[in-house]
Every structure is written in C-alpha cells, then in structure tokens.
PDB file of C-alpha atoms in Angstrom:
ATOM      1  CA  UNK A  44     -40.105 -45.027  -7.347  1.00  0.00           C
ATOM      2  CA  UNK A  45     -42.233 -43.164  -9.855  1.00  0.00           C
ATOM      3  CA  UNK A  46     -40.808 -42.761 -13.324  1.00  0.00           C
ATOM      4  CA  UNK A  47     -40.499 -39.692 -15.496  1.00  0.00           C
ATOM      5  CA  UNK A  48     -43.865 -38.046 -16.019  1.00  0.00           C
ATOM      6  CA  UNK A  49     -44.614 -35.918 -19.049  1.00  0.00           C
ATOM      7  CA  UNK A  50     -47.776 -33.934 -19.573  1.00  0.00           C
ATOM      8  CA  UNK A  51     -49.796 -33.675 -21.629  1.00  0.00           C
ATOM      9  CA  UNK A  52     -49.455 -36.901 -23.622  1.00  0.00           C
ATOM     10  CA  UNK A  53     -51.006 -35.448 -26.750  1.00  0.00           C
ATOM     11  CA  UNK A  54     -51.376 -31.939 -28.105  1.00  0.00           C
ATOM     12  CA  UNK A  55     -52.791 -30.479 -31.279  1.00  0.00           C
ATOM     13  CA  UNK A  56     -51.858 -26.886 -32.019  1.00  0.00           C
ATOM     14  CA  UNK A  57     -52.258 -24.505 -34.904  1.00  0.00           C
ATOM     15  CA  UNK A  58     -49.316 -23.085 -36.799  1.00  0.00           C
ATOM     16  CA  UNK A  59     -48.163 -19.843 -35.202  1.00  0.00           C
ATOM     17  CA  UNK A  60     -49.322 -20.747 -31.693  1.00  0.00           C
ATOM     18  CA  UNK A  61     -47.044 -21.523 -28.800  1.00  0.00           C
ATOM     19  CA  UNK A  62     -46.973 -24.579 -26.573  1.00  0.00           C
ATOM     20  CA  UNK A  63     -45.598 -25.531 -23.162  1.00  0.00           C
ATOM     21  CA  UNK A  64     -44.701 -29.102 -22.258  1.00  0.00           C
ATOM     22  CA  UNK A  65     -44.008 -30.315 -18.753  1.00  0.00           C
ATOM     23  CA  UNK A  66     -41.680 -32.941 -17.317  1.00  0.00           C
ATOM     24  CA  UNK A  67     -41.407 -34.233 -13.763  1.00  0.00           C
ATOM     25  CA  UNK A  68     -38.173 -36.208 -13.318  1.00  0.00           C
ATOM     26  CA  UNK A  69     -37.577 -39.204 -11.112  1.00  0.00           C
ATOM     27  CA  UNK A  70     -37.427 -38.147  -7.481  1.00  0.00           C
ATOM     28  CA  UNK A  71     -33.891 -37.119  -6.583  1.00  0.00           C
ATOM     29  CA  UNK A  72     -32.782 -36.609 -10.179  1.00  0.00           C
ATOM     30  CA  UNK A  73     -31.445 -33.145 -10.867  1.00  0.00           C
ATOM     31  CA  UNK A  74     -30.680 -33.410 -14.565  1.00  0.00           C
ATOM     32  CA  UNK A  75     -33.459 -33.080 -17.124  1.00  0.00           C
ATOM     33  CA  UNK A  76     -32.827 -33.285 -20.850  1.00  0.00           C
ATOM     34  CA  UNK A  77     -35.237 -32.809 -23.723  1.00  0.00           C
ATOM     35  CA  UNK A  78     -35.194 -34.599 -27.067  1.00  0.00           C
ATOM     36  CA  UNK A  79     -37.215 -34.329 -30.245  1.00  0.00           C
ATOM     37  CA  UNK A  80     -38.063 -37.539 -32.078  1.00  0.00           C
ATOM     38  CA  UNK A  81     -39.232 -37.530 -35.681  1.00  0.00           C
ATOM     39  CA  UNK A  82     -39.254 -40.277 -38.335  1.00  0.00           C
ATOM     40  CA  UNK A  83     -36.910 -38.279 -40.550  1.00  0.00           C
ATOM     41  CA  UNK A  84     -34.385 -36.924 -38.041  1.00  0.00           C
ATOM     42  CA  UNK A  85     -34.551 -39.547 -35.323  1.00  0.00           C
ATOM     43  CA  UNK A  86     -33.774 -38.549 -31.750  1.00  0.00           C
ATOM     44  CA  UNK A  87     -32.199 -35.123 -31.463  1.00  0.00           C
ATOM     45  CA  UNK A  88     -30.997 -33.369 -28.335  1.00  0.00           C
ATOM     46  CA  UNK A  89     -32.696 -30.090 -27.512  1.00  0.00           C
ATOM     47  CA  UNK A  90     -31.215 -28.995 -24.184  1.00  0.00           C
ATOM     48  CA  UNK A  91     -30.235 -30.084 -20.705  1.00  0.00           C
ATOM     49  CA  UNK A  92     -30.988 -28.473 -17.379  1.00  0.00           C
ATOM     50  CA  UNK A  93     -29.152 -29.209 -14.170  1.00  0.00           C
ATOM     51  CA  UNK A  94     -29.813 -27.395 -10.916  1.00  0.00           C
ATOM     52  CA  UNK A  95     -32.064 -24.867 -12.669  1.00  0.00           C
ATOM     53  CA  UNK A  96     -29.387 -23.875 -15.188  1.00  0.00           C
ATOM     54  CA  UNK A  97     -29.228 -24.727 -18.866  1.00  0.00           C
ATOM     55  CA  UNK A  98     -25.982 -26.642 -19.235  1.00  0.00           C
ATOM     56  CA  UNK A  99     -26.115 -27.754 -22.819  1.00  0.00           C
ATOM     57  CA  UNK A 100     -28.067 -26.835 -25.924  1.00  0.00           C
ATOM     58  CA  UNK A 101     -28.628 -28.619 -29.204  1.00  0.00           C
ATOM     59  CA  UNK A 102     -28.885 -27.160 -32.665  1.00  0.00           C
ATOM     60  CA  UNK A 103     -32.438 -25.857 -32.575  1.00  0.00           C
ATOM     61  CA  UNK A 104     -33.746 -22.341 -33.240  1.00  0.00           C
ATOM     62  CA  UNK A 105     -34.424 -19.894 -30.455  1.00  0.00           C
ATOM     63  CA  UNK A 106     -38.148 -20.666 -30.676  1.00  0.00           C
ATOM     64  CA  UNK A 107     -37.339 -23.661 -28.508  1.00  0.00           C
ATOM     65  CA  UNK A 108     -36.687 -22.769 -24.900  1.00  0.00           C
ATOM     66  CA  UNK A 109     -36.936 -24.338 -21.508  1.00  0.00           C
ATOM     67  CA  UNK A 110     -36.509 -23.879 -17.821  1.00  0.00           C
ATOM     68  CA  UNK A 111     -36.121 -25.892 -14.678  1.00  0.00           C
ATOM     69  CA  UNK A 112     -37.625 -25.193 -11.315  1.00  0.00           C
ATOM     70  CA  UNK A 113     -36.149 -25.663  -7.855  1.00  0.00           C
ATOM     71  CA  UNK A 114     -37.952 -29.012  -7.489  1.00  0.00           C
ATOM     72  CA  UNK A 115     -36.218 -30.180 -10.735  1.00  0.00           C
ATOM     73  CA  UNK A 116     -39.435 -30.148 -12.737  1.00  0.00           C
ATOM     74  CA  UNK A 117     -38.856 -28.770 -16.195  1.00  0.00           C
ATOM     75  CA  UNK A 118     -40.892 -27.093 -18.866  1.00  0.00           C
ATOM     76  CA  UNK A 119     -40.196 -26.732 -22.529  1.00  0.00           C
ATOM     77  CA  UNK A 120     -41.734 -24.000 -24.658  1.00  0.00           C
ATOM     78  CA  UNK A 121     -42.004 -23.738 -28.403  1.00  0.00           C
ATOM     79  CA  UNK A 122     -43.168 -20.426 -29.811  1.00  0.00           C
ATOM     80  CA  UNK A 123     -44.495 -19.598 -33.271  1.00  0.00           C
ATOM     81  CA  UNK A 124     -45.143 -23.239 -34.082  1.00  0.00           C
ATOM     82  CA  UNK A 125     -44.333 -24.555 -37.526  1.00  0.00           C
ATOM     83  CA  UNK A 126     -45.651 -27.682 -39.213  1.00  0.00           C
ATOM     84  CA  UNK A 127     -42.179 -29.195 -38.936  1.00  0.00           C
ATOM     85  CA  UNK A 128     -42.345 -29.003 -35.144  1.00  0.00           C
ATOM     86  CA  UNK A 129     -44.747 -31.937 -35.156  1.00  0.00           C
ATOM     87  CA  UNK A 130     -42.884 -34.617 -33.239  1.00  0.00           C
ATOM     88  CA  UNK A 131     -42.664 -36.698 -30.120  1.00  0.00           C
ATOM     89  CA  UNK A 132     -40.965 -34.635 -27.435  1.00  0.00           C
ATOM     90  CA  UNK A 133     -39.172 -36.724 -24.863  1.00  0.00           C
ATOM     91  CA  UNK A 134     -37.842 -35.794 -21.481  1.00  0.00           C
ATOM     92  CA  UNK A 135     -35.067 -37.764 -19.791  1.00  0.00           C
ATOM     93  CA  UNK A 136     -33.968 -37.522 -16.204  1.00  0.00           C
ATOM     94  CA  UNK A 137     -30.676 -38.494 -14.680  1.00  0.00           C
ATOM     95  CA  UNK A 138     -29.098 -38.259 -11.257  1.00  0.00           C
ATOM     96  CA  UNK A 139     -25.832 -37.072 -12.799  1.00  0.00           C
ATOM     97  CA  UNK A 140     -24.646 -35.225 -15.855  1.00  0.00           C
ATOM     98  CA  UNK A 141     -22.925 -36.880 -18.779  1.00  0.00           C
ATOM     99  CA  UNK A 142     -25.934 -38.649 -20.229  1.00  0.00           C
ATOM    100  CA  UNK A 143     -25.452 -41.612 -17.982  1.00  0.00           C
ATOM    101  CA  UNK A 144     -28.376 -43.591 -16.635  1.00  0.00           C
ATOM    102  CA  UNK A 145     -30.887 -41.380 -18.429  1.00  0.00           C
ATOM    103  CA  UNK A 146     -34.485 -42.513 -18.067  1.00  0.00           C
ATOM    104  CA  UNK A 147     -37.113 -41.317 -20.497  1.00  0.00           C
ATOM    105  CA  UNK A 148     -40.729 -40.430 -20.050  1.00  0.00           C
ATOM    106  CA  UNK A 149     -43.434 -41.557 -22.476  1.00  0.00           C
ATOM    107  CA  UNK A 150     -43.257 -38.292 -24.340  1.00  0.00           C
ATOM    108  CA  UNK A 151     -45.666 -35.650 -25.541  1.00  0.00           C
ATOM    109  CA  UNK A 152     -46.962 -36.137 -29.068  1.00  0.00           C
ATOM    110  CA  UNK A 153     -47.285 -32.656 -30.597  1.00  0.00           C
ATOM    111  CA  UNK A 154     -49.164 -32.230 -33.839  1.00  0.00           C
ATOM    112  CA  UNK A 155     -49.098 -28.844 -35.546  1.00  0.00           C
ATOM    113  CA  UNK A 156     -51.855 -28.250 -38.088  1.00  0.00           C
TER     114      UNK A 156
ATOM    115  CA  UNK B 296     -17.771 -36.087 -35.597  1.00  0.00           C
ATOM    116  CA  UNK B 297     -20.746 -36.204 -33.270  1.00  0.00           C
ATOM    117  CA  UNK B 298     -22.573 -38.850 -35.268  1.00  0.00           C
ATOM    118  CA  UNK B 299     -23.304 -42.392 -34.288  1.00  0.00           C
ATOM    119  CA  UNK B 300     -23.974 -44.691 -37.218  1.00  0.00           C
ATOM    120  CA  UNK B 301     -26.269 -47.671 -36.658  1.00  0.00           C
ATOM    121  CA  UNK B 302     -27.006 -50.696 -38.823  1.00  0.00           C
ATOM    122  CA  UNK B 303     -29.051 -52.432 -40.016  1.00  0.00           C
ATOM    123  CA  UNK B 304     -32.087 -50.199 -40.344  1.00  0.00           C
ATOM    124  CA  UNK B 305     -34.354 -53.225 -39.982  1.00  0.00           C
ATOM    125  CA  UNK B 306     -33.832 -56.805 -38.910  1.00  0.00           C
ATOM    126  CA  UNK B 307     -36.029 -59.879 -39.019  1.00  0.00           C
ATOM    127  CA  UNK B 308     -35.081 -62.833 -36.835  1.00  0.00           C
ATOM    128  CA  UNK B 309     -36.752 -66.129 -36.032  1.00  0.00           C
ATOM    129  CA  UNK B 310     -37.726 -66.918 -32.476  1.00  0.00           C
ATOM    130  CA  UNK B 311     -34.771 -68.362 -30.639  1.00  0.00           C
ATOM    131  CA  UNK B 312     -32.244 -66.761 -32.974  1.00  0.00           C
ATOM    132  CA  UNK B 313     -29.573 -64.164 -32.269  1.00  0.00           C
ATOM    133  CA  UNK B 314     -30.216 -60.528 -33.129  1.00  0.00           C
ATOM    134  CA  UNK B 315     -27.138 -58.385 -33.773  1.00  0.00           C
ATOM    135  CA  UNK B 316     -27.191 -54.615 -34.157  1.00  0.00           C
ATOM    136  CA  UNK B 317     -24.047 -52.610 -34.820  1.00  0.00           C
ATOM    137  CA  UNK B 318     -22.990 -49.041 -34.147  1.00  0.00           C
ATOM    138  CA  UNK B 319     -19.924 -46.991 -34.979  1.00  0.00           C
ATOM    139  CA  UNK B 320     -18.795 -43.640 -33.678  1.00  0.00           C
ATOM    140  CA  UNK B 321     -16.146 -41.063 -34.500  1.00  0.00           C
ATOM    141  CA  UNK B 322     -15.849 -38.897 -31.416  1.00  0.00           C
ATOM    142  CA  UNK B 323     -13.146 -40.325 -29.173  1.00  0.00           C
ATOM    143  CA  UNK B 324     -14.453 -38.200 -26.300  1.00  0.00           C
ATOM    144  CA  UNK B 325     -17.457 -40.496 -25.980  1.00  0.00           C
ATOM    145  CA  UNK B 326     -17.126 -42.608 -22.866  1.00  0.00           C
ATOM    146  CA  UNK B 327     -20.587 -44.001 -22.230  1.00  0.00           C
ATOM    147  CA  UNK B 328     -22.512 -46.191 -24.657  1.00  0.00           C
ATOM    148  CA  UNK B 329     -26.092 -47.176 -23.803  1.00  0.00           C
ATOM    149  CA  UNK B 330     -28.672 -49.097 -25.754  1.00  0.00           C
ATOM    150  CA  UNK B 331     -32.338 -48.196 -25.617  1.00  0.00           C
ATOM    151  CA  UNK B 332     -35.433 -50.197 -26.528  1.00  0.00           C
ATOM    152  CA  UNK B 333     -38.544 -48.405 -27.701  1.00  0.00           C
ATOM    153  CA  UNK B 334     -42.020 -49.824 -28.228  1.00  0.00           C
ATOM    154  CA  UNK B 335     -44.634 -47.916 -30.244  1.00  0.00           C
ATOM    155  CA  UNK B 336     -46.203 -45.129 -28.231  1.00  0.00           C
ATOM    156  CA  UNK B 337     -43.597 -45.381 -25.475  1.00  0.00           C
ATOM    157  CA  UNK B 338     -40.437 -43.561 -24.597  1.00  0.00           C
ATOM    158  CA  UNK B 339     -37.043 -45.263 -25.009  1.00  0.00           C
ATOM    159  CA  UNK B 340     -36.167 -47.593 -22.146  1.00  0.00           C
ATOM    160  CA  UNK B 341     -32.567 -48.067 -21.037  1.00  0.00           C
ATOM    161  CA  UNK B 342     -31.557 -51.671 -21.719  1.00  0.00           C
ATOM    162  CA  UNK B 343     -27.862 -51.945 -21.026  1.00  0.00           C
ATOM    163  CA  UNK B 344     -24.825 -49.680 -21.149  1.00  0.00           C
ATOM    164  CA  UNK B 345     -21.052 -49.992 -21.303  1.00  0.00           C
ATOM    165  CA  UNK B 346     -17.978 -47.870 -20.722  1.00  0.00           C
ATOM    166  CA  UNK B 347     -14.792 -48.213 -22.829  1.00  0.00           C
ATOM    167  CA  UNK B 348     -12.775 -49.837 -20.040  1.00  0.00           C
ATOM    168  CA  UNK B 349     -14.477 -53.188 -20.695  1.00  0.00           C
ATOM    169  CA  UNK B 350     -14.926 -55.085 -23.949  1.00  0.00           C
ATOM    170  CA  UNK B 351     -18.135 -56.879 -23.099  1.00  0.00           C
ATOM    171  CA  UNK B 352     -21.072 -56.605 -20.740  1.00  0.00           C
ATOM    172  CA  UNK B 353     -23.860 -59.094 -20.360  1.00  0.00           C
ATOM    173  CA  UNK B 354     -27.238 -58.716 -18.709  1.00  0.00           C
ATOM    174  CA  UNK B 355     -29.546 -61.672 -19.173  1.00  0.00           C
ATOM    175  CA  UNK B 356     -30.079 -62.249 -22.896  1.00  0.00           C
ATOM    176  CA  UNK B 357     -28.544 -58.886 -23.822  1.00  0.00           C
ATOM    177  CA  UNK B 358     -24.810 -58.437 -24.437  1.00  0.00           C
ATOM    178  CA  UNK B 359     -22.852 -55.376 -25.511  1.00  0.00           C
ATOM    179  CA  UNK B 360     -19.557 -55.967 -27.294  1.00  0.00           C
ATOM    180  CA  UNK B 361     -17.226 -52.987 -27.453  1.00  0.00           C
ATOM    181  CA  UNK B 362     -14.196 -52.488 -29.707  1.00  0.00           C
ATOM    182  CA  UNK B 363     -12.432 -49.309 -28.678  1.00  0.00           C
ATOM    183  CA  UNK B 364      -9.757 -49.394 -31.404  1.00  0.00           C
ATOM    184  CA  UNK B 365     -12.369 -49.807 -34.134  1.00  0.00           C
ATOM    185  CA  UNK B 366     -14.749 -47.349 -32.436  1.00  0.00           C
ATOM    186  CA  UNK B 367     -17.573 -49.826 -32.758  1.00  0.00           C
ATOM    187  CA  UNK B 368     -20.014 -51.456 -30.396  1.00  0.00           C
ATOM    188  CA  UNK B 369     -22.817 -53.901 -30.884  1.00  0.00           C
ATOM    189  CA  UNK B 370     -25.869 -55.332 -29.167  1.00  0.00           C
ATOM    190  CA  UNK B 371     -26.477 -59.067 -29.211  1.00  0.00           C
ATOM    191  CA  UNK B 372     -29.881 -60.415 -28.202  1.00  0.00           C
ATOM    192  CA  UNK B 373     -29.667 -64.127 -27.526  1.00  0.00           C
ATOM    193  CA  UNK B 374     -32.689 -66.426 -27.803  1.00  0.00           C
ATOM    194  CA  UNK B 375     -34.714 -63.619 -29.389  1.00  0.00           C
ATOM    195  CA  UNK B 376     -38.418 -63.623 -28.515  1.00  0.00           C
ATOM    196  CA  UNK B 377     -41.447 -62.059 -30.228  1.00  0.00           C
ATOM    197  CA  UNK B 378     -41.710 -59.718 -27.230  1.00  0.00           C
ATOM    198  CA  UNK B 379     -38.312 -58.301 -28.203  1.00  0.00           C
ATOM    199  CA  UNK B 380     -39.856 -56.841 -31.365  1.00  0.00           C
ATOM    200  CA  UNK B 381     -39.203 -53.129 -30.982  1.00  0.00           C
ATOM    201  CA  UNK B 382     -36.947 -50.348 -32.205  1.00  0.00           C
ATOM    202  CA  UNK B 383     -33.460 -50.348 -30.735  1.00  0.00           C
ATOM    203  CA  UNK B 384     -31.251 -47.288 -30.492  1.00  0.00           C
ATOM    204  CA  UNK B 385     -27.580 -47.120 -29.673  1.00  0.00           C
ATOM    205  CA  UNK B 386     -26.311 -43.900 -28.174  1.00  0.00           C
ATOM    206  CA  UNK B 387     -23.157 -42.282 -26.890  1.00  0.00           C
ATOM    207  CA  UNK B 388     -22.246 -39.465 -24.576  1.00  0.00           C
ATOM    208  CA  UNK B 389     -19.058 -37.909 -23.360  1.00  0.00           C
ATOM    209  CA  UNK B 390     -17.694 -34.992 -21.483  1.00  0.00           C
ATOM    210  CA  UNK B 391     -20.226 -32.456 -22.728  1.00  0.00           C
ATOM    211  CA  UNK B 392     -22.945 -33.066 -20.198  1.00  0.00           C
ATOM    212  CA  UNK B 393     -26.174 -34.982 -20.524  1.00  0.00           C
ATOM    213  CA  UNK B 394     -26.245 -34.984 -24.306  1.00  0.00           C
ATOM    214  CA  UNK B 395     -26.919 -38.398 -25.749  1.00  0.00           C
ATOM    215  CA  UNK B 396     -26.126 -38.755 -29.443  1.00  0.00           C
ATOM    216  CA  UNK B 397     -28.359 -41.443 -30.889  1.00  0.00           C
ATOM    217  CA  UNK B 398     -28.004 -43.796 -33.792  1.00  0.00           C
ATOM    218  CA  UNK B 399     -30.727 -43.935 -36.422  1.00  0.00           C
ATOM    219  CA  UNK B 400     -32.487 -46.908 -34.862  1.00  0.00           C
ATOM    220  CA  UNK B 401     -33.062 -50.531 -35.859  1.00  0.00           C
ATOM    221  CA  UNK B 402     -36.541 -51.962 -36.158  1.00  0.00           C
ATOM    222  CA  UNK B 403     -36.326 -55.557 -34.930  1.00  0.00           C
ATOM    223  CA  UNK B 404     -39.041 -58.080 -35.755  1.00  0.00           C
ATOM    224  CA  UNK B 405     -38.878 -61.496 -34.140  1.00  0.00           C
ATOM    225  CA  UNK B 406     -41.133 -63.990 -35.903  1.00  0.00           C
ATOM    226  CA  UNK B 407     -42.753 -66.733 -33.814  1.00  0.00           C
TER     227      UNK B 407
END
C-alpha cells in the first residue's frame, strides 16, 4: 500500500505570494489533517478534512485554507505569504477521525524569502 | 488545557541502554496517546500508541507506560541502538476529531 504522498517536496516563494500544497492520502483513508512544523513552535495542527468537509481547525489566520476532493486528496493554500510561514508542512491521513492511526507524509518544506 | 508537556528536550544514551521519555497532559478528554519517531528530512512515523484502558503496551523494544491518575505516559526504548537516534514526539487526541496535540519533542542520541 502506498503511503501518504505530498507534493512538492520543496518550495521557495517570495513574501506576498500564495502557495498551494498537495496531499494524497493512503488509499481508503478519508481523513486528511495538516500540520505545520517549525523549530520554535513544534508541530501545530492546521485543519482536518473528512469526506470533503472541514471538521476541525487550528489557531491559524484565515490566510491558511484547504479543501478536500471526492477522491480524498487534499490541498492546502497559504495566501499573502509571510516570512514566518517558512516551515515544514505535513499531511497526515487516517481511516477514522479522532487522530488515531494517523500516518504522515514526508512533508513540503516551504521557504519564504 | 490542550498542552502536552514532554521531557527531556534531549537525551544521550549508550548503545544497549534504556531510553526513557516522559509526557504529561491536562485534558482528561484525551483518550489516545501515540508516539512518533522522526528522522531528519522525514515526516513523523507512528511508533506505538496506547489508550487509557491499559497501563502498558509493548511492541518489540518499545514500551508505553500509562498512568491515568497522574495524567502521564512515557516511552521506554530497551536495548537502544544508534539507529534509534531521532526526534521522538508524544501526542494525544480526544473527542474533537483528528487533532493530534504534540509534545515539544525529544532529540535522542544513542552513542555506539
């Protein structure tokens, strides 16, 4: 079974631009969650999608948004990028809700210059 | 109340020794406690997880001990190997959906 696939692996963007990250979950998994990982703040929850609906949202500004498609693939968008958005963005997929058995992808390393 | 506190921040162990990492939580609604292992440049990998209805779970060299009354849980790595050198995160989730609350992480170094 293929794991969680995130694309692209690396991105360099300029402050003020927007970016879209993609996540393909494990086949059969309907829950996709996104996390931001930084040295200072650690791993922080962004949002969760289940059956194409956002079910849970972390404490991030509205510049961070996402969506999920009917095939469970998910995208995350960050608009008006700030230097502080530089981070590793991780996607986790799970067959159920509740954070159980969540499997992470390798992440997208976003650098904002 | 959503925090998970993890200690130590870093740990150095000799090959063959026991590595112990501790976590504490406040939110009594948490009912799932996983541990993740992360190598540089990789995403966190699920190692082992426990629910509050058991006090201990063992998988190979990895054991979770859980103390519900103290709201603490810990990871024990027996016979630690240099290949275990990585960052370990405890986490917790509850009845709010797929939101994992992570500890701050422990950087484990196992010397040969």
